[in-house]
Amino acid sequence: LSGIFYVLNTQKFQFPSCTLSCIAVYRSTMKLEQRLLSITVTLACKCADAIQPNVILVILFVALLWPTLILWRRTRRYRQRSPVDRLSILVAVLVGVFAIAYSFLYSDDEKAFSERSELINEYYDHNQHTLHSSRNVPRQGLQYIKGIWTKESHVVRFRGVNLPAKTPSIPSNLRDTKSSHDFYTSKHNVSFVGRPFPLDEAPQHFQRLSHQWGFNLLRLSVSWEAVMHEGPGIIDQEYLTYLKDLISLAGDYGLCVLIDPHQDVFSRFLGGDGAPSWTLDVAGFDTDSSALHESGGAVLHQFWNHGDYGVMPKMMWTNNYWKLGTATMFTLFFAGDAYASGITVETIQPDGESSNITIQKFLQTHYLKFIDAVAQAVKDCPNVIGFGTMNEPSNGFVGVEDVGEIHAPILHGHAMSAFDSMRLASGESVEVPYYPSHFRFDSQHMLNPTGISAYKSPELDIWQKVGIFKIDEQTNKRVLLRPNHFALKPGEDFTNMYLKPFFESIQRTVSHHNPNFVTYAEPHIDLTDPYPSAPTYLSKSSNGEQLFGWAPHWYDAVTLFLGCYNRWFSFDFQWNIPLITPIIIDWAFRKNLRRFKYGKGGQSDDGINVIVGETGVPFSGSEEDYTLSLDRTLRAMEASDLDYVIWCYEVGNNNADGDLWNSEDLSLLSDGRGRGLQAAIRPWPYQYSSGLHIVFQQFDPIDQSYEVKVEDNMDCIDCTATVFVFVPSCHFQQPTFTAHDGIVSYDRSTQNLKWEIHSRSEGSLYSLKMINSLKQ
């Protein structure tokens, strides 16, 4: 409180401006919790700016003031709390104090990496490695049984990288979203051949990823636009030939492939990537100009108004999920029959006759044709383990209880209700609040001042045709008629109603070409359930076969969206509370990530394999910071015994422009050299005998030590269990191994360790430790 009073008395703190900002936020159309959090962050930022521009002060202020506001709302009930409740609060406070004290006493902030990424790059430049025979895993040798990948009675685990291909290779000016201003004229005449990289460059990348860095899985981005950009049903065969050749080359280096039908906010024409422009055309949107951006229906990086809004905030593209263009397209794609039943598309039948079908059926039919074409092309590639369903899908407007209320869970950029976005798209000017950073209110902005329509013509306005709103003939204002049009009824669920049949359609399509393909379903973006476990219906089909896997995504959201690493602060999106101190952050990450694999009840979901399809960190700040951040993320994955795929490996990344897509900078490769390698390259058990279970593993890239513990579920005195561990020689130039049981042999040329455990006993716990003697 004394700090607040000090701030209020400084000349830098503009009390009238701050008061007006808070009043504007409180009067906005959003839920009370969002208003309180926005006021908290706005006050915190203004107070911190008055003292000094230090993000730590902002974080501490939010961490203290936000719970205070929540308690303020419950003051009457708080006074009536029982002694047990008050004791619980006291215990919570004591735990917090202990965590802070422990973190200070055992802090490793002063520790530094003895090796830098450039030293690791140079090491591998001069030390070539080959692939151990155990890591050469062709698809024919793999079996998917009860959610476990096995090969010859050995469990096979996966760690890999994402290979993005979000933008076309031709025309070349479309390669970087920042500079691709004129992409409307070439919307049908593009090519993705050579993305993620040309075939003649593939061997050097695959050799680096597999032989040197130790990965065995590629999640390969394949977009709908790449296959079907020219028009509905028109397939780019040249691209599919390139894709098949690329996958075959990956198999030569022991790399398995998971096909990722990639999209972000539905389409490149809505500020992301994925769907071709003609999908927006059939919905009536204008794709011949920047009308969607100018009207406020989408935010496109290349058209950002720097003069009025300054530098484009980090991760602004994600805001499109709650804007009209993206939300409309996902609503039509998954639930158009329910919420836009009168919207149809004219199609030409094989016999030349025309007919009208619903827009949902039209979109999903051609999406399945896209998946079918890819599956047909790669059906004989032995290293393809399966297909994703769709990267990061969205429910669109489905489930929005009141379209007149701001429904975006995170206030960022221009925050608006669904109805405001419909008004803007129909050509009305609307004043909305602007948040330059998350929940930090800045001012009110008038959007679409010239009255541009996002549609080709007014009569194509979908939501006006459906009857959600009408235009008053006298005032020309939009009048809301159906505020609850998209609300789900009690007992209804978006996943079960709309995603389940979609998942099953993808599975039938890919298994038609190869019954061994596993379909990795992906959950839709839902911040009310940020750690979803696999739905039970995915575990088995009607005939008992295992057909599905589960591929959720996870990032340390605070680090991702702020673009900087803070060892002492994060946020728990499951409990909606700030996390203070490293020990609590690590515990919370482990607790939450386990839900992907074990569900809410902590029990394993038999019959479903879990691969975290995306995880990673932004490479901003110092090398020390982003390496520690990446290590914290991957440490949490290992502690939860999860297979994962790092986002990403982008060959075009450079220090000036990042990943060349919406100002993101998450690639392990930059300017042709690896970065964050101290944390990214890690020891890990990639294959082990059936019956063994990993119960603990921990790698310390600073001390260069590693420990793994396995539990045995088999009782066989005459049997020998084998564990294969990738041991990167860049970390362990002179390794020393200590095995609790068994015999250890290490082949430096393949960076492979073989651990043989004799006389297996059920319930036994075996451990293996290794250190770098040079470091010690």
Tab-separated table of C-alpha atoms in Angstrom, residues 112-484:
chain	number	residue	atom	x	y	z
A	112	ALA	CA	26.061	-20.305	-16.527
A	113	PHE	CA	26.294	-22.599	-19.477
A	114	SER	CA	29.848	-23.680	-20.070
A	115	GLU	CA	29.015	-24.256	-23.709
A	116	ARG	CA	27.139	-22.082	-26.160
A	117	SER	CA	25.104	-23.133	-29.155
A	118	GLU	CA	27.818	-21.987	-31.520
A	119	LEU	CA	30.307	-24.293	-29.795
A	120	ILE	CA	27.885	-27.187	-30.282
A	121	ASN	CA	27.458	-26.202	-33.939
A	122	GLU	CA	31.211	-26.205	-34.390
A	123	TYR	CA	31.503	-29.518	-32.561
A	124	TYR	CA	29.133	-31.229	-34.970
A	125	ASP	CA	30.802	-29.513	-37.926
A	126	HIS	CA	33.952	-31.440	-37.076
A	127	ASN	CA	32.458	-34.632	-35.619
A	128	GLN	CA	30.207	-36.609	-37.923
A	129	HIS	CA	27.953	-39.331	-36.555
A	130	THR	CA	26.076	-42.245	-38.058
A	131	LEU	CA	22.719	-43.776	-37.183
A	132	HIS	CA	22.575	-46.731	-34.818
A	133	SER	CA	20.640	-49.683	-36.207
A	134	SER	CA	18.131	-49.522	-33.340
A	135	ARG	CA	17.121	-46.003	-34.415
A	136	ASN	CA	16.376	-47.029	-37.991
A	137	VAL	CA	12.652	-47.601	-37.518
A	138	PRO	CA	10.825	-48.254	-40.812
A	139	ARG	CA	7.046	-48.195	-40.675
A	140	GLN	CA	6.751	-51.906	-41.485
A	141	GLY	CA	8.482	-52.769	-38.226
A	142	LEU	CA	6.175	-50.617	-36.105
A	143	GLN	CA	2.948	-51.777	-34.512
A	144	TYR	CA	0.370	-49.653	-32.727
A	145	ILE	CA	-1.117	-51.703	-29.878
A	146	LYS	CA	-3.222	-50.250	-27.064
A	147	GLY	CA	-1.818	-46.788	-27.584
A	148	ILE	CA	1.831	-47.912	-27.599
A	149	TRP	CA	4.189	-47.959	-30.555
A	150	THR	CA	6.255	-51.152	-30.510
A	151	LYS	CA	8.913	-52.803	-32.647
A	152	GLU	CA	10.007	-56.394	-32.029
A	153	SER	CA	8.825	-56.396	-28.386
A	154	HIS	CA	10.359	-52.976	-27.761
A	155	VAL	CA	8.484	-49.786	-26.960
A	156	VAL	CA	9.351	-46.958	-29.364
A	157	ARG	CA	9.190	-43.354	-28.152
A	158	PHE	CA	9.202	-40.157	-30.213
A	159	ARG	CA	10.868	-36.784	-30.026
A	160	GLY	CA	10.965	-34.511	-33.002
A	161	VAL	CA	10.639	-31.141	-34.654
A	162	ASN	CA	7.985	-29.421	-36.727
A	163	LEU	CA	8.835	-28.549	-40.331
A	164	PRO	CA	6.598	-25.554	-41.171
A	165	ALA	CA	5.425	-24.665	-44.674
A	166	LYS	CA	2.945	-21.875	-44.073
A	167	THR	CA	3.678	-19.643	-47.049
A	168	PRO	CA	4.241	-20.432	-50.756
A	169	SER	CA	7.643	-20.733	-52.380
A	170	ILE	CA	6.265	-19.116	-55.563
A	171	PRO	CA	5.766	-16.168	-55.964
A	172	SER	CA	8.843	-15.427	-53.868
A	173	ASN	CA	7.414	-12.174	-52.493
A	174	LEU	CA	4.888	-14.231	-50.493
A	175	ARG	CA	7.623	-16.005	-48.530
A	176	ASP	CA	7.606	-13.380	-45.746
A	177	THR	CA	4.212	-12.221	-44.449
A	178	LYS	CA	5.639	-8.825	-43.546
A	179	SER	CA	6.425	-7.977	-47.163
A	180	SER	CA	3.709	-9.897	-49.013
A	181	HIS	CA	1.403	-6.953	-49.707
A	182	ASP	CA	0.269	-7.993	-53.186
A	183	PHE	CA	-0.881	-11.557	-52.678
A	184	TYR	CA	-4.478	-11.217	-53.896
A	185	THR	CA	-3.596	-11.261	-57.618
A	186	SER	CA	-1.731	-14.566	-57.261
A	187	LYS	CA	-4.143	-16.323	-54.902
A	188	HIS	CA	-4.806	-19.188	-57.340
A	189	ASN	CA	-1.336	-19.275	-58.927
A	190	VAL	CA	1.009	-20.255	-56.118
A	191	SER	CA	3.252	-23.216	-55.465
A	192	PHE	CA	4.454	-24.854	-52.260
A	193	VAL	CA	6.985	-27.074	-54.002
A	194	GLY	CA	10.240	-26.679	-52.084
A	195	ARG	CA	8.556	-25.933	-48.763
A	196	PRO	CA	9.861	-26.566	-46.143
A	197	PHE	CA	13.069	-26.841	-48.209
A	198	PRO	CA	14.190	-28.039	-51.667
A	199	LEU	CA	14.922	-31.735	-52.128
A	200	ASP	CA	18.606	-31.144	-52.829
A	201	GLU	CA	18.969	-29.455	-49.422
A	202	ALA	CA	17.006	-32.096	-47.499
A	203	PRO	CA	19.898	-34.508	-46.747
A	204	GLN	CA	21.901	-31.929	-44.793
A	205	HIS	CA	18.863	-31.026	-42.671
A	206	PHE	CA	17.802	-34.624	-42.050
A	207	GLN	CA	21.348	-35.627	-41.178
A	208	ARG	CA	21.578	-32.784	-38.675
A	209	LEU	CA	18.194	-33.498	-37.060
A	210	SER	CA	18.619	-37.262	-36.816
A	211	HIS	CA	22.304	-38.201	-36.681
A	212	GLN	CA	23.515	-35.185	-34.730
A	213	TRP	CA	20.620	-33.798	-32.674
A	214	GLY	CA	18.973	-37.150	-31.968
A	215	PHE	CA	15.380	-36.611	-33.154
A	216	ASN	CA	13.362	-39.425	-34.749
A	217	LEU	CA	10.071	-37.741	-35.748
A	218	LEU	CA	9.089	-34.970	-38.146
A	219	ARG	CA	5.689	-33.315	-37.915
A	220	LEU	CA	5.438	-32.152	-41.509
A	221	SER	CA	3.152	-29.210	-42.280
A	222	VAL	CA	0.934	-29.824	-45.318
A	223	SER	CA	-1.680	-27.144	-45.893
A	224	TRP	CA	-4.999	-27.342	-47.732
A	225	GLU	CA	-3.861	-24.417	-49.884
A	226	ALA	CA	-0.661	-26.221	-50.889
A	227	VAL	CA	-2.657	-29.115	-52.357
A	228	MET	CA	-5.792	-27.384	-53.664
A	229	HIS	CA	-4.976	-23.681	-54.206
A	230	GLU	CA	-6.240	-23.474	-57.781
A	231	GLY	CA	-9.860	-24.325	-57.073
A	232	PRO	CA	-12.246	-26.836	-55.435
A	233	GLY	CA	-11.082	-30.380	-56.189
A	234	ILE	CA	-8.128	-29.277	-58.363
A	235	ILE	CA	-5.033	-31.078	-57.019
A	236	ASP	CA	-1.446	-29.863	-57.372
A	237	GLN	CA	0.170	-33.157	-58.386
A	238	GLU	CA	3.640	-31.609	-58.664
A	239	TYR	CA	3.492	-30.685	-54.980
A	240	LEU	CA	2.343	-34.190	-53.972
A	241	THR	CA	5.250	-35.702	-55.909
A	242	TYR	CA	7.639	-33.382	-54.083
A	243	LEU	CA	6.026	-34.321	-50.766
A	244	LYS	CA	6.407	-38.052	-51.361
A	245	ASP	CA	10.058	-37.660	-52.381
A	246	LEU	CA	10.776	-35.541	-49.291
A	247	ILE	CA	9.231	-38.121	-46.966
A	248	SER	CA	11.174	-40.939	-48.624
A	249	LEU	CA	14.408	-39.034	-48.060
A	250	ALA	CA	13.525	-38.564	-44.384
A	251	GLY	CA	13.125	-42.328	-44.043
A	252	ASP	CA	16.685	-42.824	-45.256
A	253	TYR	CA	17.834	-40.971	-42.143
A	254	GLY	CA	15.678	-42.917	-39.686
A	255	LEU	CA	13.030	-40.205	-39.393
A	256	CYS	CA	9.362	-41.079	-39.038
A	257	VAL	CA	6.781	-38.587	-40.308
A	258	LEU	CA	3.455	-37.399	-38.932
A	259	ILE	CA	1.451	-35.526	-41.582
A	260	ASP	CA	0.173	-32.252	-40.127
A	261	PRO	CA	-2.762	-30.666	-42.030
A	262	HIS	CA	-1.665	-27.263	-40.856
A	263	GLN	CA	-3.675	-24.106	-40.425
A	264	ASP	CA	-3.602	-21.025	-38.223
A	265	VAL	CA	-6.730	-18.841	-37.941
A	266	PHE	CA	-8.073	-20.770	-40.952
A	267	SER	CA	-6.326	-19.092	-43.891
A	268	ARG	CA	-3.454	-16.959	-45.148
A	269	PHE	CA	-6.136	-14.471	-46.211
A	270	LEU	CA	-7.261	-14.104	-42.599
A	271	GLY	CA	-3.802	-13.431	-41.167
A	272	GLY	CA	-2.639	-17.031	-40.830
A	273	ASP	CA	-2.316	-20.002	-43.179
A	274	GLY	CA	-4.135	-23.143	-44.235
A	275	ALA	CA	-7.250	-22.934	-46.376
A	276	PRO	CA	-7.213	-21.642	-49.985
A	277	SER	CA	-8.866	-18.346	-50.877
A	278	TRP	CA	-11.866	-19.946	-52.618
A	279	THR	CA	-13.142	-21.267	-49.277
A	280	LEU	CA	-13.659	-17.635	-48.248
A	281	ASP	CA	-15.141	-16.818	-51.642
A	282	VAL	CA	-18.002	-19.283	-51.170
A	283	ALA	CA	-18.754	-17.633	-47.816
A	284	GLY	CA	-19.158	-14.310	-49.614
A	285	PHE	CA	-15.990	-12.621	-48.374
A	286	ASP	CA	-14.011	-10.239	-50.560
A	287	THR	CA	-10.649	-11.889	-51.279
A	288	ASP	CA	-9.640	-9.549	-54.101
A	289	SER	CA	-8.570	-6.733	-51.771
A	290	SER	CA	-7.679	-6.002	-48.144
A	291	ALA	CA	-11.364	-5.453	-47.264
A	292	LEU	CA	-11.323	-8.039	-44.475
A	293	HIS	CA	-8.435	-6.243	-42.791
A	294	GLU	CA	-9.715	-2.713	-43.424
A	295	SER	CA	-13.170	-3.542	-42.072
A	296	GLY	CA	-11.794	-5.106	-38.884
A	297	GLY	CA	-12.781	-8.636	-39.857
A	298	ALA	CA	-9.168	-9.824	-39.613
A	299	VAL	CA	-5.693	-8.525	-38.740
A	300	LEU	CA	-3.047	-9.055	-41.426
A	301	HIS	CA	0.551	-8.372	-40.554
A	302	GLN	CA	1.429	-6.757	-43.870
A	303	PHE	CA	-1.381	-4.188	-43.581
A	304	TRP	CA	-0.861	-3.193	-39.947
A	305	ASN	CA	-1.229	0.577	-39.436
A	306	HIS	CA	2.044	1.538	-37.747
A	307	GLY	CA	1.158	5.219	-37.853
A	308	ASP	CA	-1.925	4.894	-35.654
A	309	TYR	CA	-1.067	1.872	-33.518
A	310	GLY	CA	2.734	1.758	-33.396
A	311	VAL	CA	4.665	-1.507	-33.590
A	312	MET	CA	2.474	-4.541	-34.048
A	313	PRO	CA	2.200	-6.334	-30.666
A	314	LYS	CA	3.669	-9.811	-30.363
A	315	MET	CA	1.399	-12.727	-31.231
A	316	MET	CA	-1.283	-10.382	-32.571
A	317	TRP	CA	-2.252	-12.954	-35.210
A	318	THR	CA	-3.867	-15.139	-32.503
A	319	ASN	CA	-6.446	-12.389	-31.973
A	320	ASN	CA	-7.980	-13.413	-35.304
A	321	TYR	CA	-9.493	-16.519	-33.709
A	322	TRP	CA	-12.110	-14.222	-32.148
A	323	LYS	CA	-12.580	-11.887	-35.117
A	324	LEU	CA	-15.321	-12.197	-37.694
A	325	GLY	CA	-13.442	-13.802	-40.591
A	326	THR	CA	-11.864	-16.728	-38.734
A	327	ALA	CA	-14.775	-17.267	-36.321
A	328	THR	CA	-17.246	-17.297	-39.218
A	329	MET	CA	-15.266	-19.791	-41.297
A	330	PHE	CA	-14.801	-22.232	-38.415
A	331	THR	CA	-18.479	-21.941	-37.512
A	332	LEU	CA	-19.469	-22.710	-41.093
A	333	PHE	CA	-16.913	-25.522	-41.403
A	334	PHE	CA	-17.890	-27.435	-38.259
A	335	ALA	CA	-21.459	-26.330	-37.549
A	336	GLY	CA	-22.804	-24.501	-40.578
A	337	ASP	CA	-25.781	-26.851	-40.827
A	338	ALA	CA	-26.851	-25.888	-37.303
A	339	TYR	CA	-26.115	-22.154	-37.234
A	340	ALA	CA	-26.276	-21.132	-40.916
A	341	SER	CA	-28.720	-23.670	-42.311
A	342	GLY	CA	-29.870	-21.417	-45.148
A	343	ILE	CA	-26.389	-20.841	-46.570
A	344	THR	CA	-25.711	-23.087	-49.576
A	345	VAL	CA	-23.145	-23.419	-52.360
A	346	GLU	CA	-23.928	-24.254	-55.967
A	347	THR	CA	-21.889	-27.206	-57.243
A	348	ILE	CA	-21.608	-28.943	-60.607
A	349	GLN	CA	-22.207	-32.690	-60.594
A	350	PRO	CA	-20.203	-35.119	-62.785
A	351	ASP	CA	-23.155	-35.322	-65.187
A	352	GLY	CA	-23.024	-31.544	-65.665
A	353	GLU	CA	-26.123	-30.811	-63.590
A	354	SER	CA	-25.896	-28.168	-60.856
A	355	SER	CA	-27.161	-28.566	-57.314
A	356	ASN	CA	-26.996	-26.702	-54.034
A	357	ILE	CA	-25.425	-28.195	-50.916
A	358	THR	CA	-24.926	-26.683	-47.476
A	359	ILE	CA	-21.740	-24.725	-46.981
A	360	GLN	CA	-20.660	-27.052	-44.151
A	361	LYS	CA	-20.923	-30.069	-46.448
A	362	PHE	CA	-19.125	-28.212	-49.238
A	363	LEU	CA	-16.178	-27.201	-47.036
A	364	GLN	CA	-15.779	-30.544	-45.292
A	365	THR	CA	-16.164	-32.505	-48.532
A	366	HIS	CA	-13.282	-30.645	-50.145
A	367	TYR	CA	-11.182	-30.781	-46.980
A	368	LEU	CA	-11.567	-34.569	-47.002
A	369	LYS	CA	-10.610	-34.589	-50.699
A	370	PHE	CA	-7.438	-32.730	-49.729
A	371	ILE	CA	-6.660	-35.321	-47.017
A	372	ASP	CA	-7.524	-38.135	-49.424
A	373	ALA	CA	-5.101	-36.803	-52.060
A	374	VAL	CA	-2.238	-36.619	-49.541
A	375	ALA	CA	-2.986	-40.072	-48.124
A	376	GLN	CA	-3.058	-41.495	-51.647
A	377	ALA	CA	0.338	-39.933	-52.393
A	378	VAL	CA	2.126	-41.184	-49.238
A	379	LYS	CA	0.313	-44.485	-48.626
A	380	ASP	CA	3.393	-46.533	-49.513
A	381	CYS	CA	5.921	-44.422	-47.569
A	382	PRO	CA	7.046	-46.802	-44.808
A	383	ASN	CA	8.054	-44.060	-42.363
A	384	VAL	CA	4.675	-42.256	-42.214
A	385	ILE	CA	3.070	-43.171	-38.877
A	386	GLY	CA	-0.168	-41.276	-39.458
A	387	PHE	CA	-2.097	-38.057	-39.973
A	388	GLY	CA	-3.224	-35.209	-37.788
A	389	THR	CA	-6.834	-34.081	-38.166
A	390	MET	CA	-6.367	-30.299	-38.268
A	391	ASN	CA	-3.854	-28.083	-36.519
A	392	GLU	CA	-5.366	-25.997	-33.702
A	393	PRO	CA	-9.001	-25.957	-34.860
A	394	SER	CA	-11.465	-23.501	-33.361
A	395	ASN	CA	-15.115	-23.651	-32.379
A	396	GLY	CA	-15.628	-20.244	-34.020
A	397	PHE	CA	-18.771	-18.615	-32.637
A	398	VAL	CA	-20.223	-21.927	-31.435
A	399	GLY	CA	-20.860	-21.739	-27.714
A	400	VAL	CA	-20.865	-17.929	-27.455
A	401	GLU	CA	-23.701	-17.275	-25.018
A	402	ASP	CA	-24.233	-13.617	-25.894
A	403	VAL	CA	-22.918	-12.163	-29.163
A	404	GLY	CA	-23.250	-8.681	-27.664
A	405	GLU	CA	-20.532	-9.423	-25.099
A	406	ILE	CA	-16.781	-9.629	-25.707
A	407	HIS	CA	-16.103	-13.361	-25.759
A	408	ALA	CA	-12.329	-13.413	-26.377
A	409	PRO	CA	-10.735	-15.013	-23.286
A	410	ILE	CA	-7.614	-12.838	-23.670
A	411	LEU	CA	-7.950	-9.112	-24.268
A	412	HIS	CA	-5.340	-8.241	-26.884
A	413	GLY	CA	-5.403	-5.830	-29.787
A	414	HIS	CA	-8.840	-4.522	-30.725
A	415	ALA	CA	-11.267	-6.342	-28.427
A	416	MET	CA	-14.794	-6.613	-29.722
A	417	SER	CA	-17.934	-8.657	-29.302
A	418	ALA	CA	-19.168	-10.977	-32.015
A	419	PHE	CA	-21.926	-8.499	-32.785
A	420	ASP	CA	-19.425	-5.635	-33.087
A	421	SER	CA	-17.426	-7.716	-35.565
A	422	MET	CA	-20.597	-8.349	-37.581
A	423	ARG	CA	-21.385	-4.627	-37.578
A	424	LEU	CA	-17.896	-3.830	-38.818
A	425	ALA	CA	-18.027	-6.452	-41.562
A	426	SER	CA	-21.360	-5.111	-42.771
A	427	GLY	CA	-19.823	-1.640	-43.254
A	428	GLU	CA	-20.609	0.151	-39.978
A	429	SER	CA	-17.988	2.151	-38.074
A	430	VAL	CA	-17.583	0.926	-34.490
A	431	GLU	CA	-15.518	2.222	-31.567
A	432	VAL	CA	-13.765	-0.566	-29.648
A	433	PRO	CA	-11.134	-0.743	-26.857
A	434	TYR	CA	-7.509	-1.317	-27.847
A	435	TYR	CA	-5.062	-3.412	-25.786
A	436	PRO	CA	-1.431	-3.039	-26.951
A	437	SER	CA	-0.499	-5.885	-24.606
A	438	HIS	CA	-2.575	-8.501	-22.871
A	439	PHE	CA	-5.321	-6.972	-20.702
A	440	ARG	CA	-3.559	-3.580	-20.726
A	441	PHE	CA	-6.108	-1.023	-21.893
A	442	ASP	CA	-4.794	1.887	-23.930
A	443	SER	CA	-7.664	3.804	-25.543
A	444	GLN	CA	-10.788	3.566	-27.687
A	445	HIS	CA	-10.267	3.269	-31.463
A	446	MET	CA	-12.758	3.873	-34.234
A	447	LEU	CA	-12.540	0.955	-36.660
A	448	ASN	CA	-13.697	0.936	-40.270
A	449	PRO	CA	-14.157	4.732	-40.453
A	450	THR	CA	-14.798	4.598	-44.216
A	451	GLY	CA	-17.518	1.960	-43.942
A	452	ILE	CA	-15.879	-0.819	-45.988
A	453	SER	CA	-17.764	-4.108	-46.223
A	454	ALA	CA	-15.897	-7.392	-45.757
A	455	TYR	CA	-18.289	-9.038	-48.221
A	456	LYS	CA	-18.343	-8.893	-51.997
A	457	SER	CA	-21.831	-7.396	-51.821
A	458	PRO	CA	-24.244	-6.558	-48.961
A	459	GLU	CA	-26.679	-9.360	-49.818
A	460	LEU	CA	-23.916	-11.926	-49.101
A	461	ASP	CA	-23.664	-10.920	-45.425
A	462	ILE	CA	-24.117	-14.345	-43.861
A	463	TRP	CA	-25.155	-13.405	-40.342
A	464	GLN	CA	-27.629	-10.780	-41.534
A	465	LYS	CA	-29.177	-13.395	-43.856
A	466	VAL	CA	-29.388	-15.843	-40.966
A	467	GLY	CA	-31.243	-13.200	-38.942
A	468	ILE	CA	-28.863	-12.471	-36.069
A	469	PHE	CA	-29.196	-8.744	-36.756
A	470	LYS	CA	-30.904	-6.344	-39.125
A	471	ILE	CA	-30.155	-2.856	-40.425
A	472	ASP	CA	-32.540	-0.139	-39.263
A	473	GLU	CA	-33.750	1.602	-42.408
A	474	GLN	CA	-34.073	4.989	-40.708
A	475	THR	CA	-30.839	5.165	-38.698
A	476	ASN	CA	-28.754	2.682	-40.763
A	477	LYS	CA	-27.657	1.169	-37.436
A	478	ARG	CA	-27.374	-2.566	-36.850
A	479	VAL	CA	-29.958	-3.953	-34.454
A	480	LEU	CA	-29.232	-7.211	-32.617
A	481	LEU	CA	-32.104	-9.704	-32.894
A	482	ARG	CA	-30.671	-13.017	-31.683
A	483	PRO	CA	-28.034	-12.510	-28.982
A	484	ASN	CA	-28.095	-16.220	-28.011
